[in-house]
Structures are given as structure tokens and as C-alpha cells.
Amino acid sequence: IVWFSIYCIFTKNRPQINNAATFPSMISGFIWAIAFTGFFIAMDTQNLGPDTTFPIVSGTPQIVASLWGVFLFDEVKHGKNMYVLVAAVLV
């Protein structure tokens, strides 16, 4: 909010906002807030605890991003690179 306020001051209260990106950004932030709340709930010692929760929370986003790169954006072609990616996920 502070940086956006400074930006509004420098642009004389006429900020350039991409209208097409506003709604997806808000939904993304909402999903992130739910996930982060779930992280804190799971980190309670009566639930999973920090020893189990932290590796899940720190590793899962990279795996999901890799799957998006493979299936949606076709960033990793078949062959040696695919084997390296599968080995990295399994480790």
C-alpha cells in the first residue's frame, strides 16, 4: 500500500492499472491468503507440526510450477531434460 501510494503521488493520482490483470491478481491473492492460513493451522503442534509442514509448503509450489511449465507452457521438451526434472521432483 505504501509503494502504491507513492506511485499515485508521482503520477498525480492517475495510476496506470491493467484492468485485465486486476481480477486475476485479486483471486491469486485470495488463494494465497487461504493457503497461508492453512499453513499456520497445519504448523500447530496438535496438527502436523513444523517438521512436517515446512517441507510440504516449501516444496509443493516448485513442483506445481514445474508441472505448469511442462503441460501448459511446454517449456520442458521430452528427453534428457524431462528425466532431470522427474529426478529432481523425486529427490
PDB file of C-alpha atoms in Angstrom:
ATOM      1  CA  ILE A   1       0.000   0.000   0.000  1.00  0.00           C
ATOM      2  CA  VAL A   2       2.880   2.361   0.774  1.00  0.00           C
ATOM      3  CA  TRP A   3       4.512   1.856  -2.626  1.00  0.00           C
ATOM      4  CA  PHE A   4       1.185   2.243  -4.414  1.00  0.00           C
ATOM      5  CA  SER A   5       0.543   5.490  -2.511  1.00  0.00           C
ATOM      6  CA  ILE A   6       3.956   6.844  -3.525  1.00  0.00           C
ATOM      7  CA  TYR A   7       3.247   5.793  -7.098  1.00  0.00           C
ATOM      8  CA  CYS A   8      -0.101   7.642  -7.027  1.00  0.00           C
ATOM      9  CA  ILE A   9       1.621  10.785  -5.732  1.00  0.00           C
ATOM     10  CA  PHE A  10       4.201  10.727  -8.540  1.00  0.00           C
ATOM     11  CA  THR A  11       1.577  10.062 -11.224  1.00  0.00           C
ATOM     12  CA  LYS A  12      -0.689  12.788  -9.780  1.00  0.00           C
ATOM     13  CA  ASN A  13      -3.380  10.287  -8.782  1.00  0.00           C
ATOM     14  CA  ARG A  14      -3.658   8.842 -12.292  1.00  0.00           C
ATOM     15  CA  PRO A  15      -2.012   5.439 -11.925  1.00  0.00           C
ATOM     16  CA  GLN A  16      -1.859   3.134 -14.900  1.00  0.00           C
ATOM     17  CA  ILE A  17      -3.565  -0.109 -13.930  1.00  0.00           C
ATOM     18  CA  ASN A  18      -4.006  -3.028 -16.291  1.00  0.00           C
ATOM     19  CA  ASN A  19      -7.718  -3.759 -15.983  1.00  0.00           C
ATOM     20  CA  ALA A  20      -7.348  -7.246 -17.440  1.00  0.00           C
ATOM     21  CA  ALA A  21      -4.872  -8.213 -14.717  1.00  0.00           C
ATOM     22  CA  THR A  22      -6.780  -6.767 -11.758  1.00  0.00           C
ATOM     23  CA  PHE A  23      -9.301  -9.560 -11.201  1.00  0.00           C
ATOM     24  CA  PRO A  24      -6.846 -12.469 -11.644  1.00  0.00           C
ATOM     25  CA  SER A  25      -4.446 -10.708  -9.278  1.00  0.00           C
ATOM     26  CA  MET A  26      -7.128 -10.352  -6.625  1.00  0.00           C
ATOM     27  CA  ILE A  27      -8.145 -14.005  -6.971  1.00  0.00           C
ATOM     28  CA  SER A  28      -4.493 -15.049  -6.756  1.00  0.00           C
ATOM     29  CA  GLY A  29      -4.042 -13.041  -3.561  1.00  0.00           C
ATOM     30  CA  PHE A  30      -7.201 -14.545  -2.091  1.00  0.00           C
ATOM     31  CA  ILE A  31      -5.996 -18.092  -2.824  1.00  0.00           C
ATOM     32  CA  TRP A  32      -2.570 -17.249  -1.367  1.00  0.00           C
ATOM     33  CA  ALA A  33      -4.202 -15.919   1.829  1.00  0.00           C
ATOM     34  CA  ILE A  34      -6.213 -19.130   2.242  1.00  0.00           C
ATOM     35  CA  ALA A  35      -3.104 -21.264   1.679  1.00  0.00           C
ATOM     36  CA  PHE A  36      -1.023 -19.247   4.126  1.00  0.00           C
ATOM     37  CA  THR A  37      -3.744 -19.508   6.766  1.00  0.00           C
ATOM     38  CA  GLY A  38      -3.802 -23.265   6.198  1.00  0.00           C
ATOM     39  CA  PHE A  39      -0.017 -23.310   6.625  1.00  0.00           C
ATOM     40  CA  PHE A  40      -0.276 -21.710  10.050  1.00  0.00           C
ATOM     41  CA  ILE A  41      -3.081 -24.029  11.101  1.00  0.00           C
ATOM     42  CA  ALA A  42      -1.126 -27.093   9.946  1.00  0.00           C
ATOM     43  CA  MET A  43       2.029 -25.898  11.698  1.00  0.00           C
ATOM     44  CA  ASP A  44       0.337 -26.158  15.083  1.00  0.00           C
ATOM     45  CA  THR A  45       1.868 -28.976  17.120  1.00  0.00           C
ATOM     46  CA  GLN A  46      -1.567 -30.578  17.551  1.00  0.00           C
ATOM     47  CA  ASN A  47      -1.841 -30.912  13.767  1.00  0.00           C
ATOM     48  CA  LEU A  48       1.149 -31.755  11.545  1.00  0.00           C
ATOM     49  CA  GLY A  49       3.775 -29.678  13.300  1.00  0.00           C
ATOM     50  CA  PRO A  50       6.557 -27.568  11.805  1.00  0.00           C
ATOM     51  CA  ASP A  51       8.829 -30.520  10.995  1.00  0.00           C
ATOM     52  CA  THR A  52       6.280 -31.933   8.568  1.00  0.00           C
ATOM     53  CA  THR A  53       4.581 -28.743   7.395  1.00  0.00           C
ATOM     54  CA  PHE A  54       7.613 -26.722   6.296  1.00  0.00           C
ATOM     55  CA  PRO A  55       8.935 -29.180   3.669  1.00  0.00           C
ATOM     56  CA  ILE A  56       5.446 -29.529   2.201  1.00  0.00           C
ATOM     57  CA  VAL A  57       4.921 -25.771   2.000  1.00  0.00           C
ATOM     58  CA  SER A  58       8.378 -25.042   0.623  1.00  0.00           C
ATOM     59  CA  GLY A  59       8.497 -27.867  -1.934  1.00  0.00           C
ATOM     60  CA  THR A  60       4.998 -28.107  -3.341  1.00  0.00           C
ATOM     61  CA  PRO A  61       4.955 -24.720  -5.157  1.00  0.00           C
ATOM     62  CA  GLN A  62       8.067 -25.672  -7.120  1.00  0.00           C
ATOM     63  CA  ILE A  63       6.532 -28.977  -8.162  1.00  0.00           C
ATOM     64  CA  VAL A  64       3.290 -27.283  -9.223  1.00  0.00           C
ATOM     65  CA  ALA A  65       5.209 -24.619 -11.180  1.00  0.00           C
ATOM     66  CA  SER A  66       7.229 -27.338 -12.909  1.00  0.00           C
ATOM     67  CA  LEU A  67       4.052 -29.175 -13.897  1.00  0.00           C
ATOM     68  CA  TRP A  68       2.612 -25.947 -15.301  1.00  0.00           C
ATOM     69  CA  GLY A  69       5.809 -25.462 -17.278  1.00  0.00           C
ATOM     70  CA  VAL A  70       5.663 -28.995 -18.688  1.00  0.00           C
ATOM     71  CA  PHE A  71       1.980 -29.316 -19.519  1.00  0.00           C
ATOM     72  CA  LEU A  72       0.684 -25.781 -20.017  1.00  0.00           C
ATOM     73  CA  PHE A  73       3.628 -23.816 -21.412  1.00  0.00           C
ATOM     74  CA  ASP A  74       5.582 -26.717 -22.997  1.00  0.00           C
ATOM     75  CA  GLU A  75       8.846 -25.426 -21.519  1.00  0.00           C
ATOM     76  CA  VAL A  76      10.474 -28.804 -20.973  1.00  0.00           C
ATOM     77  CA  LYS A  77      10.778 -30.996 -24.023  1.00  0.00           C
ATOM     78  CA  HIS A  78      10.900 -34.775 -23.848  1.00  0.00           C
ATOM     79  CA  GLY A  79      14.268 -36.396 -23.419  1.00  0.00           C
ATOM     80  CA  LYS A  80      17.114 -35.737 -21.022  1.00  0.00           C
ATOM     81  CA  ASN A  81      15.574 -32.581 -19.559  1.00  0.00           C
ATOM     82  CA  MET A  82      12.378 -34.441 -18.667  1.00  0.00           C
ATOM     83  CA  TYR A  83      14.397 -37.130 -16.889  1.00  0.00           C
ATOM     84  CA  VAL A  84      16.298 -34.478 -14.935  1.00  0.00           C
ATOM     85  CA  LEU A  85      13.015 -32.806 -13.919  1.00  0.00           C
ATOM     86  CA  VAL A  86      11.470 -36.095 -12.784  1.00  0.00           C
ATOM     87  CA  ALA A  87      14.614 -36.957 -10.812  1.00  0.00           C
ATOM     88  CA  ALA A  88      14.607 -33.518  -9.141  1.00  0.00           C
ATOM     89  CA  VAL A  89      10.947 -33.868  -8.148  1.00  0.00           C
ATOM     90  CA  LEU A  90      11.524 -37.331  -6.709  1.00  0.00           C
ATOM     91  CA  VAL A  91      14.517 -36.189  -4.671  1.00  0.00           C
TER      92      VAL A  91
END
